[in-house]
XYZ file of C-alpha atoms in Angstrom:
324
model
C -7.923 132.329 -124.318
C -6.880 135.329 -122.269
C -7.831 133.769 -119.304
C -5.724 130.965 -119.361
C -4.100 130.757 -116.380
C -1.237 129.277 -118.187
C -0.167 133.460 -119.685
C 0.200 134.098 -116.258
C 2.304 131.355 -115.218
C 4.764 132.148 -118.094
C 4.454 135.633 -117.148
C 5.699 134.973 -113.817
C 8.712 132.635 -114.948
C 9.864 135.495 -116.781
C 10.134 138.021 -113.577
C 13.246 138.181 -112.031
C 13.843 136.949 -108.717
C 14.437 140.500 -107.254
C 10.620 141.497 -108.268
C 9.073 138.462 -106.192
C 6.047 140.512 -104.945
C 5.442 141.094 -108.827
C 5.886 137.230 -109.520
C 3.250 136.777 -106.617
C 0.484 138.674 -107.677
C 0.752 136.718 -111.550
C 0.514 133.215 -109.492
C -1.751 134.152 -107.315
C -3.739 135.052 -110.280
C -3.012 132.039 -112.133
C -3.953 129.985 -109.113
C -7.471 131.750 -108.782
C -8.527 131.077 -112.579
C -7.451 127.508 -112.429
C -9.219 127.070 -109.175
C -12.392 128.500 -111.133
C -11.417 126.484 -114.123
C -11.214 123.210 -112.525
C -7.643 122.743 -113.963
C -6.142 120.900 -110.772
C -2.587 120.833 -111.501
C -1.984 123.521 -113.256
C -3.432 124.936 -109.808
C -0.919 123.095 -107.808
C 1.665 124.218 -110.367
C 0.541 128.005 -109.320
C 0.738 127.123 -105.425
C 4.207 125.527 -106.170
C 5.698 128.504 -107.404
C 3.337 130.776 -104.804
C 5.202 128.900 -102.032
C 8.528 128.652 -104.076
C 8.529 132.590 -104.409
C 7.577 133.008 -100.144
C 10.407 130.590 -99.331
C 12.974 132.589 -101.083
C 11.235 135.910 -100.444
C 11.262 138.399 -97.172
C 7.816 136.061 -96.047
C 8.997 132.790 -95.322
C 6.373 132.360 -93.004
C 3.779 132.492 -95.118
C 5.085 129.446 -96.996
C 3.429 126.530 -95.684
C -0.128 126.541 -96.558
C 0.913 126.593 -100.333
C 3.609 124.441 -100.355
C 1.610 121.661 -98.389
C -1.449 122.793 -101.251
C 0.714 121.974 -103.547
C 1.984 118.328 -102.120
C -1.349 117.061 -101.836
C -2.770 118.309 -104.852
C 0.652 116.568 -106.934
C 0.546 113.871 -104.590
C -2.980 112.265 -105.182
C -2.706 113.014 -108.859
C -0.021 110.608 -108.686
C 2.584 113.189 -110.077
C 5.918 112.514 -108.128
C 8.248 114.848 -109.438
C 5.615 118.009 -108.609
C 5.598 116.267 -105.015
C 8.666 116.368 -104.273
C 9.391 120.002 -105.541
C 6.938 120.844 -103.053
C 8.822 118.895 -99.996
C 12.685 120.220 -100.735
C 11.186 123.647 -100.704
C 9.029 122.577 -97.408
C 12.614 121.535 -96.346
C 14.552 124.694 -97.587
C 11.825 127.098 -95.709
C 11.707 124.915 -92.566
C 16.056 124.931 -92.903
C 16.307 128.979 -93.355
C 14.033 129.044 -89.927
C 16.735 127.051 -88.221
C 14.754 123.702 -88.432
C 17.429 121.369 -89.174
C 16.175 118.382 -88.242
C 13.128 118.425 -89.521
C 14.834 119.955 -92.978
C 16.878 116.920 -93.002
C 13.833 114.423 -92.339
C 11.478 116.608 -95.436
C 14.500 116.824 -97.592
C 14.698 112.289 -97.329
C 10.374 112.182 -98.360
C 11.224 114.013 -101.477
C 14.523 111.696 -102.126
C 12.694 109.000 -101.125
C 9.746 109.714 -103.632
C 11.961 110.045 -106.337
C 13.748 106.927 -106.295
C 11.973 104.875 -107.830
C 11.421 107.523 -110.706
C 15.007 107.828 -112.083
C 15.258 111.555 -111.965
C 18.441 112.788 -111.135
C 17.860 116.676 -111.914
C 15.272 116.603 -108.509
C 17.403 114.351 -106.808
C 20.692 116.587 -107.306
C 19.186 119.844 -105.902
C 17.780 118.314 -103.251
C 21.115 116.801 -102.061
C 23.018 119.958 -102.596
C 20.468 121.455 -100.572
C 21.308 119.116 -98.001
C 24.796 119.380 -98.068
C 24.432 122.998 -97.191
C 22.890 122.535 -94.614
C 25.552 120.170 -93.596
C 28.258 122.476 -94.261
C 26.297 125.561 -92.323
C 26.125 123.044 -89.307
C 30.072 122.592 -89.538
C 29.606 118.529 -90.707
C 31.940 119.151 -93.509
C 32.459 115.659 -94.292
C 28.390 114.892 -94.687
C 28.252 118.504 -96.939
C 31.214 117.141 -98.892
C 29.413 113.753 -99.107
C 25.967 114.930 -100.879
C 28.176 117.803 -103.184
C 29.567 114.989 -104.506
C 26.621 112.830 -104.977
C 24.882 116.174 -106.002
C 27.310 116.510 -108.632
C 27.103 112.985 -109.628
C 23.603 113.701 -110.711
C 24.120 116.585 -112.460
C 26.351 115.140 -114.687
C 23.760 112.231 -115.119
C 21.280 114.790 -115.706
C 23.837 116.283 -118.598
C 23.742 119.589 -116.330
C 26.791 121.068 -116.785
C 26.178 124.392 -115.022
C 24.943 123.126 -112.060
C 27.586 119.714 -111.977
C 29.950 123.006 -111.917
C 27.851 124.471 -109.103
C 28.103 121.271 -107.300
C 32.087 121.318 -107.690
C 32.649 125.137 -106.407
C 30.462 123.924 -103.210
C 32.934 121.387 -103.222
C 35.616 123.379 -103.407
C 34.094 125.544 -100.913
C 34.983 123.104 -98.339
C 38.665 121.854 -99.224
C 38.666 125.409 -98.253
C 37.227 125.610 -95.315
C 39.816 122.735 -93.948
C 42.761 125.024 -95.085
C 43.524 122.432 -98.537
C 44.065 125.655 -100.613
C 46.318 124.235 -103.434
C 43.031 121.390 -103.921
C 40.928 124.440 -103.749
C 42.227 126.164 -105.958
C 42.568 123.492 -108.129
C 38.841 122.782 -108.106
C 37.763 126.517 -108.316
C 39.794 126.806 -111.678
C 38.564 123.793 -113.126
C 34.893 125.251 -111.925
C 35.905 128.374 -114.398
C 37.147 125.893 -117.072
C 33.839 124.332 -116.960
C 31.634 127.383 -117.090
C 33.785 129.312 -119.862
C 32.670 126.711 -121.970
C 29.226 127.093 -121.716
C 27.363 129.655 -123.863
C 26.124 132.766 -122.050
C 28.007 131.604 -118.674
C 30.333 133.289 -116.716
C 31.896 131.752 -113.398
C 31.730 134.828 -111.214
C 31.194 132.965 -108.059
C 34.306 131.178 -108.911
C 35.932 134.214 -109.673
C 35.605 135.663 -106.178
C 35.947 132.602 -104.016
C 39.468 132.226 -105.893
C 39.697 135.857 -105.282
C 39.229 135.431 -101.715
C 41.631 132.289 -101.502
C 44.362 135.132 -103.196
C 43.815 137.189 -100.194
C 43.920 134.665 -97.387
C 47.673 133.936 -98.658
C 48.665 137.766 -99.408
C 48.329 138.094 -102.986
C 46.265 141.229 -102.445
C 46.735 142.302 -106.659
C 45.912 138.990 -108.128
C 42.797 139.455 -105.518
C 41.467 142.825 -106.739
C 42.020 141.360 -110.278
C 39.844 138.335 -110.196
C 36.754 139.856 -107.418
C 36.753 142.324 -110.103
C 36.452 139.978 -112.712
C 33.637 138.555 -110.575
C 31.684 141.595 -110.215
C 31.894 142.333 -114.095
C 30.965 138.932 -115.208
C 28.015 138.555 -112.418
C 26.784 141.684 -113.698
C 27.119 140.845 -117.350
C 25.188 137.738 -116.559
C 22.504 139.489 -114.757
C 22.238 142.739 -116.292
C 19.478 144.715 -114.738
C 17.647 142.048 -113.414
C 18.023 142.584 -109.916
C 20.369 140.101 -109.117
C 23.330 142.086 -108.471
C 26.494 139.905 -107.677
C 26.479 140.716 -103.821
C 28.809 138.166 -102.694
C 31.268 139.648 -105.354
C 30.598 142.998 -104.529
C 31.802 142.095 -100.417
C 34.536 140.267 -101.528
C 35.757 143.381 -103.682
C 35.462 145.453 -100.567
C 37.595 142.716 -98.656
C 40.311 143.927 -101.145
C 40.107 147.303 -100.628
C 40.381 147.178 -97.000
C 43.182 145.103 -97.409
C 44.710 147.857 -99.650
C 43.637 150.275 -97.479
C 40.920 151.766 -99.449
C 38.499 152.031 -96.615
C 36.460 154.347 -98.089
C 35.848 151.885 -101.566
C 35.486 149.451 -99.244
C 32.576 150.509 -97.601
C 30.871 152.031 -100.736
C 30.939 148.091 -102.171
C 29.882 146.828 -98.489
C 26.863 149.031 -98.479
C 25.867 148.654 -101.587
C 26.358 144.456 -101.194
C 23.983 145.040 -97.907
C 21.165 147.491 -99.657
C 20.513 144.422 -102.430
C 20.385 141.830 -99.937
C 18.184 143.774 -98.121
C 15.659 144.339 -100.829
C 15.629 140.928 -101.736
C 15.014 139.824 -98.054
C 18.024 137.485 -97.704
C 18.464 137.599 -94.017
C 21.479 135.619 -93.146
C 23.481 137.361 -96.224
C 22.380 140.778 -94.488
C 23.829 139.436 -91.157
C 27.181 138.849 -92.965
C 26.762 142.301 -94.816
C 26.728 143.262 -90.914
C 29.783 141.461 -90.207
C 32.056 142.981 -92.439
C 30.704 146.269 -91.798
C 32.064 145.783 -88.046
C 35.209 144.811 -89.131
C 35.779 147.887 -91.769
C 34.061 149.819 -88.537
C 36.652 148.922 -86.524
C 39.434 149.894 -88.881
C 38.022 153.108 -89.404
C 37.929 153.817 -86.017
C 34.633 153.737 -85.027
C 33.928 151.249 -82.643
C 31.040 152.239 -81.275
C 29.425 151.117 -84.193
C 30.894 147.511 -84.268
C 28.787 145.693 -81.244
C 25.450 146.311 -82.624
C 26.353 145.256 -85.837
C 27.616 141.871 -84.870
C 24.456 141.582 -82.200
C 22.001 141.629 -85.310
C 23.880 139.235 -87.265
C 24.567 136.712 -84.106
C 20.858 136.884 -83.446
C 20.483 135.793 -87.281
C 23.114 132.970 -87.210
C 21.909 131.593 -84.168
C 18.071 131.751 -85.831
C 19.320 129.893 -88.608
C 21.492 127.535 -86.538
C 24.708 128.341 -88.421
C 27.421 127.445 -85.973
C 30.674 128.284 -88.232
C 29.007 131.872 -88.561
C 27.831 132.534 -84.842
């Protein structure tokens, strides 16, 4: 029984997302002994999560052969929903590489494969998915569109967290066209929703409201809630890895706007030296962003244009207009 490939699959579930090259080796395992077992989809389960851990990992480009393994393994077995986990993470690999289109075209197979199925878990990530990529693009009305279908099928799904996740994407963009009161609104009844939940705490709620406080001056009721962020995200995450970068940068937004440059940049940095070792490039390009801006407040601006050269380069890879 110790080689059932199965130990290792449960193994690798259990690794947090920082430690993908450890979750890699376990699948890669698995995928050997059920190749040598004849167990065919608990192979393509193995090459699922092989190409699910390169597609969120610093090797994107090394996703394909295992995600499209994976398709065609699910695919002739007949087994739709393992299908069209494979295609939304074809689509989410081929959108981080600036693909759009052909995202777009990957992420309708998979939607179209489920519909017949009545899944609505599947069929909510996949169009919250899609609606970032809308929203990255600048289509705020099409990213508004699937946030609110995603959520739809959340709460048909009886997903709670996630319907909640939906909603602060939503809110996200009554943001982004300046509706702050409606934002605001939504992000608090995103907090409302996640306080109620066992063992969930709405940091990313936290700091979005956090930043809405600053855009309108309220620099104190700011600090307090990006604090509250950080402390919850952290709580949540413990020592997993999975340090609350975005609540980290938006704490260091405060202090610059107090004046604290020197906090400021302590919380930048150490925002940019997660998202490096966890290989997410376009949140290291922001990381670079804000480090020009505190650059140029602290007088340094010698150190500002090759900061925002490296992160243009990255937007422009990724096709994200709003951010170029």
């Amino acid at each position: 029984a110790s080689e059932d490939p199965r130990i290792d699959m449960a193994e690798a579930r259990a690794v947090p997302s920082s430690r993908r090259a450890d979750s890699l080796i376990l699948v890669r395992s698995a995928a050997t002994k059920s190749s040598a077992q004849g167990k065919k989809l608990i192979y393509a389960s193995a090459r699922l999560w092989e190409c699910m851990n390169l597609v969120y990992g610093e090797h994107r480009d090394q996703a394909d052969v295992p995600c499209e393994d994976a398709y065609d393994i699910y695919r002739a077995a007949g087994n739709n929903l393992g299908a069209a986990d494979a295609l939304r993470l074809m689509a989410d690999q081929q959108g981080g590489a600036g693909h759009i289109a052909q995202a777009r075209a990957t992420y309708q197979r998979a939607l179209k494969i489920l519909g017949g199925t009545g899944e609505h878990l599947k069929t909510a990530v996949i169009l919250n998915n899609m609606g970032i990529g809308y929203t990255n693009e600048g289509d705020l009305d099409r990213g508004e569109q699937c946030y609110r279908l995603a959520k739809f099928h959340f709460e048909q799904a009886g997903d709670k967290q996630n319907a909640a996740t939906a909603l602060s994407n939503i809110a996200d963009i009554l943001y982004l066209r300046g509706n702050l009161q409606a934002a605001a609104k939504t992000y608090e009844k995103v907090i409302e929703i996640l306080s109620s939940l066992d063992g969930v705490l709405p940091g990313y709620a936290h700091y979005r409201l956090a930043d809405l406080e600053l855009a309108q001056g309220r620099v104190q009721d700011a600090h307090r809630l990006a604090q509250q962020a950080v402390d919850a995200m952290r709580q949540v995450q413990g020592d997993s890895g999975g340090e609350p970068t975005g609540a980290l940068s938006e704490l260091g937004d405060v202090l610059q706007a107090e004046g604290d440059l020197k906090g400021a940049r302590q919380r930048y940095e150490a925002a940019l030296e997660i998202r490096q070792k966890m290989g997410e490039t376009s949140m290291i390009a922001e990381s670079q962003v804000t480090l020009a801006d505190l650059a140029l407040e602290e007088g340094h601006a010698d150190q500002v244009e090759p900061l925002l050269r490296a992160a243009i380069a990255e937007f422009e890879k990724e096709k994200s207009d709003p951010d170029t």
